PDB file of C-alpha atoms in Angstrom:
ATOM      1  CA  MET A 298      -1.683 -11.232  -9.654  1.00  0.00           C
ATOM      2  CA  GLU A 299      -0.574  -7.678 -10.382  1.00  0.00           C
ATOM      3  CA  VAL A 300       0.783  -5.485  -7.568  1.00  0.00           C
ATOM      4  CA  GLN A 301      -1.983  -2.887  -7.807  1.00  0.00           C
ATOM      5  CA  GLN A 302      -4.719  -5.518  -7.590  1.00  0.00           C
ATOM      6  CA  ARG A 303      -3.102  -7.190  -4.568  1.00  0.00           C
ATOM      7  CA  LEU A 304      -2.624  -3.798  -2.965  1.00  0.00           C
ATOM      8  CA  ALA A 305      -6.294  -2.934  -3.543  1.00  0.00           C
ATOM      9  CA  GLU A 306      -7.321  -6.160  -1.816  1.00  0.00           C
ATOM     10  CA  ILE A 307      -5.066  -5.434   1.170  1.00  0.00           C
ATOM     11  CA  LEU A 308      -6.361  -1.873   1.509  1.00  0.00           C
ATOM     12  CA  GLY A 309      -9.917  -3.140   1.190  1.00  0.00           C
ATOM     13  CA  GLU A 310      -9.381  -5.518   4.082  1.00  0.00           C
ATOM     14  CA  ILE A 311      -7.717  -2.919   6.300  1.00  0.00           C
ATOM     15  CA  LEU A 312     -10.139  -0.091   5.535  1.00  0.00           C
ATOM     16  CA  ALA A 313     -13.258  -2.287   5.287  1.00  0.00           C
ATOM     17  CA  ARG A 314     -14.038  -1.200   1.721  1.00  0.00           C
ATOM     18  CA  PRO A 315     -14.433  -3.104  -1.528  1.00  0.00           C
ATOM     19  CA  ALA A 316     -11.161  -3.610  -3.387  1.00  0.00           C
ATOM     20  CA  GLN A 317     -12.840  -2.030  -6.426  1.00  0.00           C
ATOM     21  CA  ASP A 318     -12.773   1.317  -4.564  1.00  0.00           C
ATOM     22  CA  PHE A 319      -9.013   1.471  -5.093  1.00  0.00           C
ATOM     23  CA  GLN A 320      -7.900   2.468  -8.583  1.00  0.00           C
ATOM     24  CA  ALA A 321      -4.577   3.978  -9.729  1.00  0.00           C
ATOM     25  CA  ASP A 322      -5.838   7.526  -9.156  1.00  0.00           C
ATOM     26  CA  THR A 323      -7.413   6.837  -5.749  1.00  0.00           C
ATOM     27  CA  LEU A 324      -6.082   9.264  -3.158  1.00  0.00           C
ATOM     28  CA  LEU A 325      -5.133   7.599   0.111  1.00  0.00           C
ATOM     29  CA  LEU A 326      -3.323   9.274   3.007  1.00  0.00           C
ATOM     30  CA  GLY A 327      -5.199  12.416   3.972  1.00  0.00           C
ATOM     31  CA  ALA A 328      -8.101  11.659   1.641  1.00  0.00           C
ATOM     32  CA  ILE A 329      -9.695   8.651   3.342  1.00  0.00           C
ATOM     33  CA  ALA A 330     -10.726   9.248   6.957  1.00  0.00           C
ATOM     34  CA  GLU A 331     -10.186   5.614   7.939  1.00  0.00           C
ATOM     35  CA  PHE A 332      -6.622   5.697   6.608  1.00  0.00           C
ATOM     36  CA  ASP A 333      -5.110   6.931   9.853  1.00  0.00           C
ATOM     37  CA  SER A 334      -1.785   6.151  11.546  1.00  0.00           C
ATOM     38  CA  MET A 335      -3.050   2.798  12.844  1.00  0.00           C
ATOM     39  CA  ALA A 336      -4.247   1.763   9.381  1.00  0.00           C
ATOM     40  CA  LEU A 337      -0.910   2.872   7.953  1.00  0.00           C
ATOM     41  CA  MET A 338       0.988   0.659  10.395  1.00  0.00           C
ATOM     42  CA  MET A 339      -1.304  -2.263   9.586  1.00  0.00           C
ATOM     43  CA  LEU A 340      -0.748  -1.649   5.878  1.00  0.00           C
ATOM     44  CA  ILE A 341       3.034  -1.607   6.227  1.00  0.00           C
ATOM     45  CA  THR A 342       2.931  -4.871   8.169  1.00  0.00           C
ATOM     46  CA  GLU A 343       0.694  -6.518   5.562  1.00  0.00           C
ATOM     47  CA  LEU A 344       2.849  -5.247   2.683  1.00  0.00           C
ATOM     48  CA  GLU A 345       5.921  -6.783   4.290  1.00  0.00           C
ATOM     49  CA  LEU A 346       4.157 -10.099   4.828  1.00  0.00           C
ATOM     50  CA  ARG A 347       2.331 -10.443   1.533  1.00  0.00           C
ATOM     51  CA  PHE A 348       5.020  -9.055  -0.771  1.00  0.00           C
ATOM     52  CA  ASP A 349       7.924 -10.537   1.222  1.00  0.00           C
ATOM     53  CA  VAL A 350       9.737  -7.211   1.496  1.00  0.00           C
ATOM     54  CA  ASP A 351      11.409  -5.459   4.426  1.00  0.00           C
ATOM     55  CA  LEU A 352      10.296  -1.834   4.550  1.00  0.00           C
ATOM     56  CA  GLN A 353      12.291   0.652   6.588  1.00  0.00           C
ATOM     57  CA  ASP A 354      11.005   4.090   7.613  1.00  0.00           C
ATOM     58  CA  ALA A 355      13.763   5.699   5.543  1.00  0.00           C
ATOM     59  CA  ASP A 356      12.456   3.888   2.429  1.00  0.00           C
ATOM     60  CA  PHE A 357       9.235   5.890   2.184  1.00  0.00           C
ATOM     61  CA  ASP A 358       7.551   9.192   2.968  1.00  0.00           C
ATOM     62  CA  ALA A 359       4.045  10.658   2.882  1.00  0.00           C
ATOM     63  CA  GLU A 360       4.226  10.946  -0.922  1.00  0.00           C
ATOM     64  CA  THR A 361       4.574   7.156  -1.112  1.00  0.00           C
ATOM     65  CA  PHE A 362       1.145   6.744   0.479  1.00  0.00           C
ATOM     66  CA  SER A 363      -0.540   9.688  -1.247  1.00  0.00           C
ATOM     67  CA  ASP A 364      -2.295   7.577  -3.897  1.00  0.00           C
ATOM     68  CA  MET A 365      -2.538   4.069  -5.296  1.00  0.00           C
ATOM     69  CA  ALA A 366      -0.207   4.758  -8.229  1.00  0.00           C
ATOM     70  CA  ASN A 367       2.655   5.944  -6.002  1.00  0.00           C
ATOM     71  CA  LEU A 368       2.170   3.121  -3.532  1.00  0.00           C
ATOM     72  CA  SER A 369       1.995   0.483  -6.275  1.00  0.00           C
ATOM     73  CA  GLU A 370       5.179   1.840  -7.854  1.00  0.00           C
ATOM     74  CA  PHE A 371       6.934   1.822  -4.479  1.00  0.00           C
ATOM     75  CA  ILE A 372       5.946  -1.804  -3.833  1.00  0.00           C
ATOM     76  CA  GLN A 373       6.988  -2.862  -7.335  1.00  0.00           C
ATOM     77  CA  LYS A 374      10.417  -1.281  -6.836  1.00  0.00           C
ATOM     78  CA  SER A 375      10.729  -2.915  -3.396  1.00  0.00           C
ATOM     79  CA  ILE A 376       9.958  -6.327  -4.900  1.00  0.00           C
ATOM     80  CA  GLU A 377      12.478  -5.834  -7.689  1.00  0.00           C
ATOM     81  CA  TYR A 378      15.123  -4.721  -5.206  1.00  0.00           C
ATOM     82  CA  VAL A 379      14.894  -8.024  -3.309  1.00  0.00           C
TER      83      VAL A 379
END
């Protein structure tokens, strides 16, 4: 399964929305009211578990979570780094 599709499913679960709501151009942090600091922490935890990566605060910034395309690219790079 492709990273973006898996990511859409994870976000759908956390934000209680259909995975289909999350496309490459979907804005995230700051654009979706439910995507608050608690949801962000839940997302980071799920990303680490489901993609078997170890994410450190220094590895990302707000731009990383600005939209699906940036987040997908970040996860893909994290997977390749491992």
